[in-house]
JSON list of C-alpha atoms in Angstrom, two decimals:
[
{"chain": "Y", "resi": 1157, "resn": "MET", "atom": "CA", "xyz": [-160.13, 143.12, -18.41]},
{"chain": "Y", "resi": 1158, "resn": "GLN", "atom": "CA", "xyz": [-162.96, 145.57, -16.98]},
{"chain": "Y", "resi": 1159, "resn": "ASP", "atom": "CA", "xyz": [-162.82, 148.93, -16.12]},
{"chain": "Y", "resi": 1160, "resn": "PRO", "atom": "CA", "xyz": [-162.45, 149.51, -12.03]},
{"chain": "Y", "resi": 1161, "resn": "ALA", "atom": "CA", "xyz": [-164.71, 152.40, -12.80]},
{"chain": "Y", "resi": 1162, "resn": "HIS", "atom": "CA", "xyz": [-167.54, 149.58, -14.59]},
{"chain": "Y", "resi": 1163, "resn": "THR", "atom": "CA", "xyz": [-166.48, 147.22, -11.71]},
{"chain": "Y", "resi": 1164, "resn": "ARG", "atom": "CA", "xyz": [-167.71, 149.80, -8.84]},
{"chain": "Y", "resi": 1165, "resn": "TRP", "atom": "CA", "xyz": [-170.92, 150.90, -10.48]},
{"chain": "Y", "resi": 1166, "resn": "LEU", "atom": "CA", "xyz": [-171.70, 147.20, -11.06]},
{"chain": "Y", "resi": 1167, "resn": "GLU", "atom": "CA", "xyz": [-171.44, 146.51, -7.34]},
{"chain": "Y", "resi": 1168, "resn": "GLN", "atom": "CA", "xyz": [-173.55, 149.34, -6.50]},
{"chain": "Y", "resi": 1169, "resn": "MET", "atom": "CA", "xyz": [-176.07, 148.46, -9.06]},
{"chain": "Y", "resi": 1170, "resn": "ILE", "atom": "CA", "xyz": [-176.54, 145.11, -7.56]},
{"chain": "Y", "resi": 1171, "resn": "GLU", "atom": "CA", "xyz": [-176.49, 146.41, -4.20]},
{"chain": "Y", "resi": 1172, "resn": "ARG", "atom": "CA", "xyz": [-179.47, 148.70, -5.39]},
{"chain": "Y", "resi": 1173, "resn": "GLY", "atom": "CA", "xyz": [-181.03, 145.34, -6.06]},
{"chain": "Y", "resi": 1174, "resn": "TRP", "atom": "CA", "xyz": [-180.29, 145.14, -9.88]},
{"chain": "Y", "resi": 1175, "resn": "ILE", "atom": "CA", "xyz": [-179.52, 142.07, -11.30]},
{"chain": "Y", "resi": 1176, "resn": "ASP", "atom": "CA", "xyz": [-176.00, 140.73, -13.12]},
{"chain": "Y", "resi": 1177, "resn": "ARG", "atom": "CA", "xyz": [-176.66, 140.40, -17.10]},
{"chain": "Y", "resi": 1178, "resn": "PHE", "atom": "CA", "xyz": [-173.73, 138.02, -16.79]},
{"chain": "Y", "resi": 1179, "resn": "LYS", "atom": "CA", "xyz": [-174.99, 135.37, -13.89]},
{"chain": "Y", "resi": 1180, "resn": "HIS", "atom": "CA", "xyz": [-178.72, 135.67, -14.68]},
{"chain": "Y", "resi": 1181, "resn": "SER", "atom": "CA", "xyz": [-180.55, 136.27, -18.26]},
{"chain": "Y", "resi": 1182, "resn": "PRO", "atom": "CA", "xyz": [-183.65, 138.47, -18.46]},
{"chain": "Y", "resi": 1183, "resn": "PRO", "atom": "CA", "xyz": [-187.03, 136.98, -18.70]},
{"chain": "Y", "resi": 1184, "resn": "HIS", "atom": "CA", "xyz": [-188.16, 137.30, -22.51]},
{"chain": "Y", "resi": 1185, "resn": "TYR", "atom": "CA", "xyz": [-191.51, 137.44, -21.48]},
{"chain": "Y", "resi": 1186, "resn": "ASP", "atom": "CA", "xyz": [-191.77, 140.08, -18.63]},
{"chain": "Y", "resi": 1187, "resn": "ARG", "atom": "CA", "xyz": [-191.00, 143.92, -18.80]},
{"chain": "Y", "resi": 1188, "resn": "ILE", "atom": "CA", "xyz": [-187.66, 144.72, -17.48]},
{"chain": "Y", "resi": 1189, "resn": "GLU", "atom": "CA", "xyz": [-185.51, 148.03, -17.07]},
{"chain": "Y", "resi": 1190, "resn": "TYR", "atom": "CA", "xyz": [-181.79, 147.54, -17.68]},
{"chain": "Y", "resi": 1191, "resn": "HIS", "atom": "CA", "xyz": [-178.65, 149.27, -18.01]},
{"chain": "Y", "resi": 1192, "resn": "SER", "atom": "CA", "xyz": [-175.96, 148.41, -20.04]},
{"chain": "Y", "resi": 1193, "resn": "VAL", "atom": "CA", "xyz": [-171.95, 150.08, -20.24]},
{"chain": "Y", "resi": 1194, "resn": "TRP", "atom": "CA", "xyz": [-171.25, 149.88, -24.22]},
{"chain": "Y", "resi": 1195, "resn": "ASN", "atom": "CA", "xyz": [-168.88, 151.79, -25.98]},
{"chain": "Y", "resi": 1196, "resn": "GLY", "atom": "CA", "xyz": [-167.68, 153.66, -22.48]},
{"chain": "Y", "resi": 1197, "resn": "ARG", "atom": "CA", "xyz": [-171.47, 155.21, -22.41]},
{"chain": "Y", "resi": 1198, "resn": "ILE", "atom": "CA", "xyz": [-174.52, 153.95, -20.27]},
{"chain": "Y", "resi": 1199, "resn": "TYR", "atom": "CA", "xyz": [-177.62, 153.00, -21.92]},
{"chain": "Y", "resi": 1200, "resn": "SER", "atom": "CA", "xyz": [-180.84, 152.34, -20.07]},
{"chain": "Y", "resi": 1201, "resn": "GLY", "atom": "CA", "xyz": [-183.66, 150.99, -21.05]},
{"chain": "Y", "resi": 1202, "resn": "ARG", "atom": "CA", "xyz": [-187.38, 148.94, -20.43]},
{"chain": "Y", "resi": 1203, "resn": "CYS", "atom": "CA", "xyz": [-188.86, 146.40, -22.96]},
{"chain": "Y", "resi": 1204, "resn": "THR", "atom": "CA", "xyz": [-189.92, 143.04, -22.91]},
{"chain": "Y", "resi": 1205, "resn": "LEU", "atom": "CA", "xyz": [-187.53, 141.09, -25.21]},
{"chain": "Y", "resi": 1206, "resn": "GLY", "atom": "CA", "xyz": [-190.21, 138.77, -26.52]},
{"chain": "Y", "resi": 1207, "resn": "ASP", "atom": "CA", "xyz": [-191.51, 141.32, -28.29]},
{"chain": "Y", "resi": 1208, "resn": "TYR", "atom": "CA", "xyz": [-188.51, 141.68, -30.85]},
{"chain": "Y", "resi": 1209, "resn": "PRO", "atom": "CA", "xyz": [-187.42, 139.03, -33.21]},
{"chain": "Y", "resi": 1210, "resn": "TRP", "atom": "CA", "xyz": [-184.02, 137.71, -31.90]},
{"chain": "Y", "resi": 1211, "resn": "SER", "atom": "CA", "xyz": [-182.06, 138.63, -35.10]},
{"chain": "Y", "resi": 1212, "resn": "ASP", "atom": "CA", "xyz": [-181.98, 142.26, -33.32]},
{"chain": "Y", "resi": 1213, "resn": "ALA", "atom": "CA", "xyz": [-179.54, 140.74, -30.87]},
{"chain": "Y", "resi": 1214, "resn": "SER", "atom": "CA", "xyz": [-177.16, 141.47, -33.78]},
{"chain": "Y", "resi": 1215, "resn": "THR", "atom": "CA", "xyz": [-178.21, 144.60, -34.03]},
{"chain": "Y", "resi": 1216, "resn": "PRO", "atom": "CA", "xyz": [-175.92, 147.49, -32.36]},
{"chain": "Y", "resi": 1217, "resn": "GLY", "atom": "CA", "xyz": [-177.81, 149.53, -30.28]},
{"chain": "Y", "resi": 1218, "resn": "HIS", "atom": "CA", "xyz": [-181.24, 147.43, -30.01]},
{"chain": "Y", "resi": 1219, "resn": "HIS", "atom": "CA", "xyz": [-182.67, 146.55, -26.65]},
{"chain": "Y", "resi": 1220, "resn": "CYS", "atom": "CA", "xyz": [-182.06, 142.79, -27.51]},
{"chain": "Y", "resi": 1221, "resn": "PHE", "atom": "CA", "xyz": [-177.76, 143.48, -28.52]},
{"chain": "Y", "resi": 1222, "resn": "LEU", "atom": "CA", "xyz": [-177.72, 145.79, -25.19]},
{"chain": "Y", "resi": 1223, "resn": "ILE", "atom": "CA", "xyz": [-179.25, 143.40, -22.66]},
{"chain": "Y", "resi": 1224, "resn": "GLY", "atom": "CA", "xyz": [-180.71, 140.24, -24.25]},
{"chain": "Y", "resi": 1225, "resn": "ALA", "atom": "CA", "xyz": [-177.29, 138.88, -26.38]},
{"chain": "Y", "resi": 1226, "resn": "ALA", "atom": "CA", "xyz": [-174.99, 136.69, -24.44]},
{"chain": "Y", "resi": 1227, "resn": "LEU", "atom": "CA", "xyz": [-171.65, 138.33, -25.60]},
{"chain": "Y", "resi": 1228, "resn": "PRO", "atom": "CA", "xyz": [-171.78, 141.14, -27.40]},
{"chain": "Y", "resi": 1229, "resn": "VAL", "atom": "CA", "xyz": [-168.44, 142.81, -29.02]},
{"chain": "Y", "resi": 1230, "resn": "GLY", "atom": "CA", "xyz": [-167.83, 146.23, -27.06]},
{"chain": "Y", "resi": 1231, "resn": "VAL", "atom": "CA", "xyz": [-170.57, 145.70, -24.36]},
{"chain": "Y", "resi": 1232, "resn": "GLY", "atom": "CA", "xyz": [-169.43, 145.30, -20.70]},
{"chain": "Y", "resi": 1233, "resn": "PRO", "atom": "CA", "xyz": [-171.32, 145.00, -17.63]},
{"chain": "Y", "resi": 1234, "resn": "ARG", "atom": "CA", "xyz": [-175.11, 144.91, -17.96]},
{"chain": "Y", "resi": 1235, "resn": "VAL", "atom": "CA", "xyz": [-178.16, 145.01, -15.35]},
{"chain": "Y", "resi": 1236, "resn": "TRP", "atom": "CA", "xyz": [-181.63, 144.66, -15.08]},
{"chain": "Y", "resi": 1237, "resn": "ARG", "atom": "CA", "xyz": [-184.74, 144.26, -12.94]},
{"chain": "Y", "resi": 1238, "resn": "MET", "atom": "CA", "xyz": [-188.48, 143.45, -13.69]},
{"chain": "Y", "resi": 1239, "resn": "ALA", "atom": "CA", "xyz": [-190.07, 147.01, -14.50]},
{"chain": "Y", "resi": 1240, "resn": "LYS", "atom": "CA", "xyz": [-192.11, 148.79, -11.97]},
{"chain": "Y", "resi": 1241, "resn": "GLY", "atom": "CA", "xyz": [-195.69, 148.17, -12.06]},
{"chain": "Y", "resi": 1242, "resn": "SER", "atom": "CA", "xyz": [-194.90, 144.93, -13.84]},
{"chain": "Y", "resi": 1243, "resn": "GLU", "atom": "CA", "xyz": [-195.21, 142.56, -11.20]}
]
């Protein structure tokens, strides 16, 4: 069960134009910005997922783990958008 605070945070981010990772996967060859809740903390980053080996999705804390992996353990709501300046 998801924390109500995480649910509110996710709804607010979607209202601001961010994309829910559970509904839409980020592109692999375009630069993105993301926020991911993992172990009760928000992690943010900017990356191009295709720049990393897909095996990094099993490395806790890595970009591919936080935003790329389908259902990593301990990761809550995640949002992403195209990085500013990369359109």
